[in-house]
Coordinates of C-alpha atoms in Angstrom, one line a residue:
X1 CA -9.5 25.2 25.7
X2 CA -9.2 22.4 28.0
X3 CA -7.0 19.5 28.5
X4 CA -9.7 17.6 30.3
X5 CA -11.9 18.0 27.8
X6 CA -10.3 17.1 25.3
X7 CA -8.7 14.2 26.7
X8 CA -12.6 13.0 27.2
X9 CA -13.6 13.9 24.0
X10 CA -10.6 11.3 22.6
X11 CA -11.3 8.4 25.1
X12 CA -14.9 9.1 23.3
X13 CA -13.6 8.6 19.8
X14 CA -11.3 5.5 21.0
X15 CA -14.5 4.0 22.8
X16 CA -16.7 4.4 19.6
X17 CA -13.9 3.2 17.8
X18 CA -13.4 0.4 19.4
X19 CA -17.3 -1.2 18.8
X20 CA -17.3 -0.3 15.0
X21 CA -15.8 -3.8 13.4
X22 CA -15.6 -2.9 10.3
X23 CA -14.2 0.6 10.8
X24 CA -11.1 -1.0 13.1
X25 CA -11.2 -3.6 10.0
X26 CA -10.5 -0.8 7.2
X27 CA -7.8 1.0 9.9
X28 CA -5.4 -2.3 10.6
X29 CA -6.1 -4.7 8.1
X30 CA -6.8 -3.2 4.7
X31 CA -3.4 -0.9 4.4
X32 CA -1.6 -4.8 5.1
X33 CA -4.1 -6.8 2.7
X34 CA -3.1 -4.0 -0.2
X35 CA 0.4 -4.5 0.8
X36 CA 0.6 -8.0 0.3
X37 CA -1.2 -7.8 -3.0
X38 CA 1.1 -5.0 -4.1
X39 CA 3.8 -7.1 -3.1
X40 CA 2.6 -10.3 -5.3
X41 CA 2.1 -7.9 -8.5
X42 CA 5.3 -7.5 -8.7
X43 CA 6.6 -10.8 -7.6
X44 CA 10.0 -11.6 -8.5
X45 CA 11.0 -8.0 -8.5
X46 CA 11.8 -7.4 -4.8
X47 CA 13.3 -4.2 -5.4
X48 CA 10.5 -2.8 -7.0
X49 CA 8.1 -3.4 -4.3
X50 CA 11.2 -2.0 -1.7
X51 CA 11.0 1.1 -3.6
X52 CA 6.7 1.3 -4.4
X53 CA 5.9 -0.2 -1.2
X54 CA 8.0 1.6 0.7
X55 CA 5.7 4.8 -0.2
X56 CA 2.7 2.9 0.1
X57 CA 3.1 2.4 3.3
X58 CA 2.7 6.1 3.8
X59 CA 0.1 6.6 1.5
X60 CA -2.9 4.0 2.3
X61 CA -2.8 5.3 5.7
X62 CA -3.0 8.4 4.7
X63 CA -6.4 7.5 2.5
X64 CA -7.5 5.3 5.3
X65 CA -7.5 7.9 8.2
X66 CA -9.0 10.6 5.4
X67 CA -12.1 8.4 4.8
X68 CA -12.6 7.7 8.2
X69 CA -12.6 11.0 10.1
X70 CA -14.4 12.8 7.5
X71 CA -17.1 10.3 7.4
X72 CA -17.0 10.4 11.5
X73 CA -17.1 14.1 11.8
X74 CA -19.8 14.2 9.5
X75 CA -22.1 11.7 11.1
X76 CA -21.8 13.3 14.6
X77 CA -23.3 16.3 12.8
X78 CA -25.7 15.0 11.3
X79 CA -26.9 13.0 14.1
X80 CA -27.0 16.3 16.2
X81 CA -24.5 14.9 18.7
X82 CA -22.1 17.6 17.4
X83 CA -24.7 20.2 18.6
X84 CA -25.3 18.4 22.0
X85 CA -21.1 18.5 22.4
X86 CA -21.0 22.4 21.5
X87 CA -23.4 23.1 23.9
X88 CA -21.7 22.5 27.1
X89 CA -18.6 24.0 28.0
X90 CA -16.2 22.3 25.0
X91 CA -14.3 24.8 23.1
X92 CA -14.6 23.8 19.0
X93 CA -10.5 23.1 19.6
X94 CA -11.3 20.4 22.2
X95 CA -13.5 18.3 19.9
X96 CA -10.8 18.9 16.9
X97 CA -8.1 18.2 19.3
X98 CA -9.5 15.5 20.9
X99 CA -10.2 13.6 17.4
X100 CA -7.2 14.3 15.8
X101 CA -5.5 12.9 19.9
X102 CA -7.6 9.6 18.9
X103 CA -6.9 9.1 15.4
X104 CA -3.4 9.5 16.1
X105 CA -3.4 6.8 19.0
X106 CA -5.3 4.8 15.8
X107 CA -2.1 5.7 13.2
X108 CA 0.3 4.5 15.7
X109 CA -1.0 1.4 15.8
X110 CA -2.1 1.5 12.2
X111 CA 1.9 2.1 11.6
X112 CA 2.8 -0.6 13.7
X113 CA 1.0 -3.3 12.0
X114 CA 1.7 -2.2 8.4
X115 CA 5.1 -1.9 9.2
X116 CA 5.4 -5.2 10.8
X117 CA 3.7 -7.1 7.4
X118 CA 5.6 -5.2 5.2
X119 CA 9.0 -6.0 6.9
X120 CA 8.6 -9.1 8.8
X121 CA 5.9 -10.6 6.1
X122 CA 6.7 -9.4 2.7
X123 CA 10.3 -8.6 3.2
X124 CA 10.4 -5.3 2.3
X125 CA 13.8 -3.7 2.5
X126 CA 14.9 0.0 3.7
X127 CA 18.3 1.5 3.9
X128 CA 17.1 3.4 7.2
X129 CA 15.7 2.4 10.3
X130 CA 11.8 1.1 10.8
X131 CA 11.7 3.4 13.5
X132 CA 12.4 6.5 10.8
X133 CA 9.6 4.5 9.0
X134 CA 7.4 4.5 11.5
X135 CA 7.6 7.9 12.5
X136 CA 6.8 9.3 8.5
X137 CA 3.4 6.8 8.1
X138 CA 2.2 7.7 11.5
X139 CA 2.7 11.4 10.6
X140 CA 1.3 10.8 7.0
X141 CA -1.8 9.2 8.6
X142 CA -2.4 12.0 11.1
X143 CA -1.8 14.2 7.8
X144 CA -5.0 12.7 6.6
X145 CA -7.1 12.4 9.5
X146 CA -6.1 16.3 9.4
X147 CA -7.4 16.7 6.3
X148 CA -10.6 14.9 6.6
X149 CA -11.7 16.9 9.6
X150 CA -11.4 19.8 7.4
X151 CA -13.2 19.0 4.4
X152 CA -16.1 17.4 6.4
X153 CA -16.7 20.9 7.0
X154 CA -17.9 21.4 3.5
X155 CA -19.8 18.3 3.1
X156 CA -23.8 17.9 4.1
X157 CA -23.8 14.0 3.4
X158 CA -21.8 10.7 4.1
X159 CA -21.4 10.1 0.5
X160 CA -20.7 13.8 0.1
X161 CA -18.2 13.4 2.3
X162 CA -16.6 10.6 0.5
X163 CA -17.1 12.5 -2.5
X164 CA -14.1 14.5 -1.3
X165 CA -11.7 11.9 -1.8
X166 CA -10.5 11.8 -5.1
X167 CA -10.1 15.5 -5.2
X168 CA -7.9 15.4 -2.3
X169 CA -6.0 12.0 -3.0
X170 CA -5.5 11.3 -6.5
X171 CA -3.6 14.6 -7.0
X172 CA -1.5 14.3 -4.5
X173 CA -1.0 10.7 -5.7
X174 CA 0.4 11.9 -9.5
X175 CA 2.3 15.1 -8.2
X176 CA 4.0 13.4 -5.1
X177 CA 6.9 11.6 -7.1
X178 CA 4.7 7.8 -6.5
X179 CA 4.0 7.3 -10.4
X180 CA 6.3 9.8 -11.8
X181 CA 9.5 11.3 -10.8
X182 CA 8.7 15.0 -10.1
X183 CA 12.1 16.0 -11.5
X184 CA 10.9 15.2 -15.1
X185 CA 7.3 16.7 -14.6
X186 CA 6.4 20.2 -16.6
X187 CA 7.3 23.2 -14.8
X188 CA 4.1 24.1 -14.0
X189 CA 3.3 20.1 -12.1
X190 CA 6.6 20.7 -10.1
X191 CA 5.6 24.6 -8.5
X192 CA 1.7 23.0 -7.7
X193 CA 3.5 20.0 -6.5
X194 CA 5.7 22.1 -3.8
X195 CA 2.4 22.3 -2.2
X196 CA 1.1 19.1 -2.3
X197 CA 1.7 17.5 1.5
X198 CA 2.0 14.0 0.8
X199 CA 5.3 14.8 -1.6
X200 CA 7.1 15.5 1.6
X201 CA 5.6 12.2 2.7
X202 CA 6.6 10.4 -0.2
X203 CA 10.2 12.0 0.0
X204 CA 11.2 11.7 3.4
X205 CA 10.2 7.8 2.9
X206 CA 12.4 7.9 -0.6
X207 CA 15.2 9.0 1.9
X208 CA 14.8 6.6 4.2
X209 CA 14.7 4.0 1.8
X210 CA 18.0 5.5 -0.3
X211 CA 20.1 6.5 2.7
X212 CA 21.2 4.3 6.1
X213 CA 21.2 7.5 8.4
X214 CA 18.1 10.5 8.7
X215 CA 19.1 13.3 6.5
X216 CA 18.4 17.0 6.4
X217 CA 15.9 16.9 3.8
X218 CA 13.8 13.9 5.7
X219 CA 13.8 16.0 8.7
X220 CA 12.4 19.3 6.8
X221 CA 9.7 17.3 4.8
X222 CA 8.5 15.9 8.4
X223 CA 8.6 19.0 9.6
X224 CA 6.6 20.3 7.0
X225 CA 3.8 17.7 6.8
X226 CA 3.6 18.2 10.4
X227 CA 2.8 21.8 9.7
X228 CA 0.1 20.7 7.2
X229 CA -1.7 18.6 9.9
X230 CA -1.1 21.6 12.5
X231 CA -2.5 24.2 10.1
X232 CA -5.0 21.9 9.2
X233 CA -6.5 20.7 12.4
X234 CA -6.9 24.5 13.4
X235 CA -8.9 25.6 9.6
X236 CA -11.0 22.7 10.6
X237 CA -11.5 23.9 14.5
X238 CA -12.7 27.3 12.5
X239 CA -15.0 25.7 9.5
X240 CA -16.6 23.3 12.0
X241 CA -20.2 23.9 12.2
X242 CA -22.4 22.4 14.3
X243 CA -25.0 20.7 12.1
X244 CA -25.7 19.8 8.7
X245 CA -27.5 22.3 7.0

């Protein structure tokens, strides 16, 4: 492994990036677009949307960043420029490295801009600090980019690829705590949920939301989605293969 490397191999990812329109569209302005319209549905209910769009705000980035790498990853296999990248000197943990060093430069900013429509915009309303809030989404969305590095592994098409997402997403979705409290689910929901990464998300943004000051349990669920990503990121340096077969 080298730092140089993979420092190139995320200015790469930035510079691509940074000439795909409608990919930088989908990263900064979506999350805030489905925000606002969240924030109209329930209109008149301000404290619903502080509580539902609190943990939206850590889950649409979390989609978003999914989507994206796992379509990216894909395509530079398929294109063969995955092939050309393995054979010089670049370790499989540079090129994972280095994407998930990009798409977390992308989350912060993601993060940033979300955050800043959500509270300066739609006057969304936290007990905690924004900074607390900032810290969870970007980690959710690193979360997903994460994830989508490692099931791009196991897809041979774009749409494949994008195939992936509701498996991943919509159970997470019902067993994090977003549609139904996990304290009333059947036993059985509650143990799968325990290993469901985005209900740490979801919780250490219900704590930040229900209490002024960071509390123990919003420090071990970002702990612990930061041990998904990690653990993540290294399964996908391992499945990653160089082209699709």
């Amino acid at each position: 492994m080298s730092v140089r490397l993979t420092a190139w191999t995320a200015l790469r990812v930035l510079n691509q990036l940074r000439h795909d329109r409608r990919t930088i569209a989908l990263i900064l302005v979506v999350p805030s677009v489905l925000l606002a319209l969240l924030c109209y549905v329930f209109n008149g209910r301000p404290d619903i949307f502080d509580q539902v769009g609190l943990l939206l705000l850590g889950v649409f980035p979390f989609t978003s960043m999914f989507l994206i790498t796992s379509v990216a990853m894909l395509r530079e296999r398929a294109s063969g420029t995955l092939e050309r990248l393995l054979s010089m000197p670049l370790h499989k943990l540079d090129l994972i490295l280095g994407y998930g060093i990009a798409f977390a430069a992308v989350a912060v900013v993601q993060a940033i801009v979300a955050a800043t429509v959500a509270y300066e915009l739609l006057g969304l309303q936290t007990q905690g600090h924004v900074a607390i809030v900032l810290l969870i989404v970007v980690s959710t969305a690193v979360l997903g980019s994460s994830a989508g590095l490692f099931t791009s592994a196991f897809a041979r098409t774009e749409f494949q690829a994008l195939q992936f997402a509701p498996s991943v997403i919509i159970p997470q979705l019902l067993l994090c705590g977003l549609i139904w409290p996990r304290e009333e689910m059947a036993a059985p929901l509650r143990a799968v949920s325990n290993v469901v990464p985005l209900r740490y998300a979801a919780e250490a943004l219900d704590q930040v939301g229900t209490y002024p000051e960071p509390t123990t349990v919003l420090w071990r669920d970002l702990v612990v989605v930061l041990a998904f990503g990690v653990v993540l990121l290294a399964a996908g340096a391992v499945t990653l293969r160089r082209r699709s077969s």
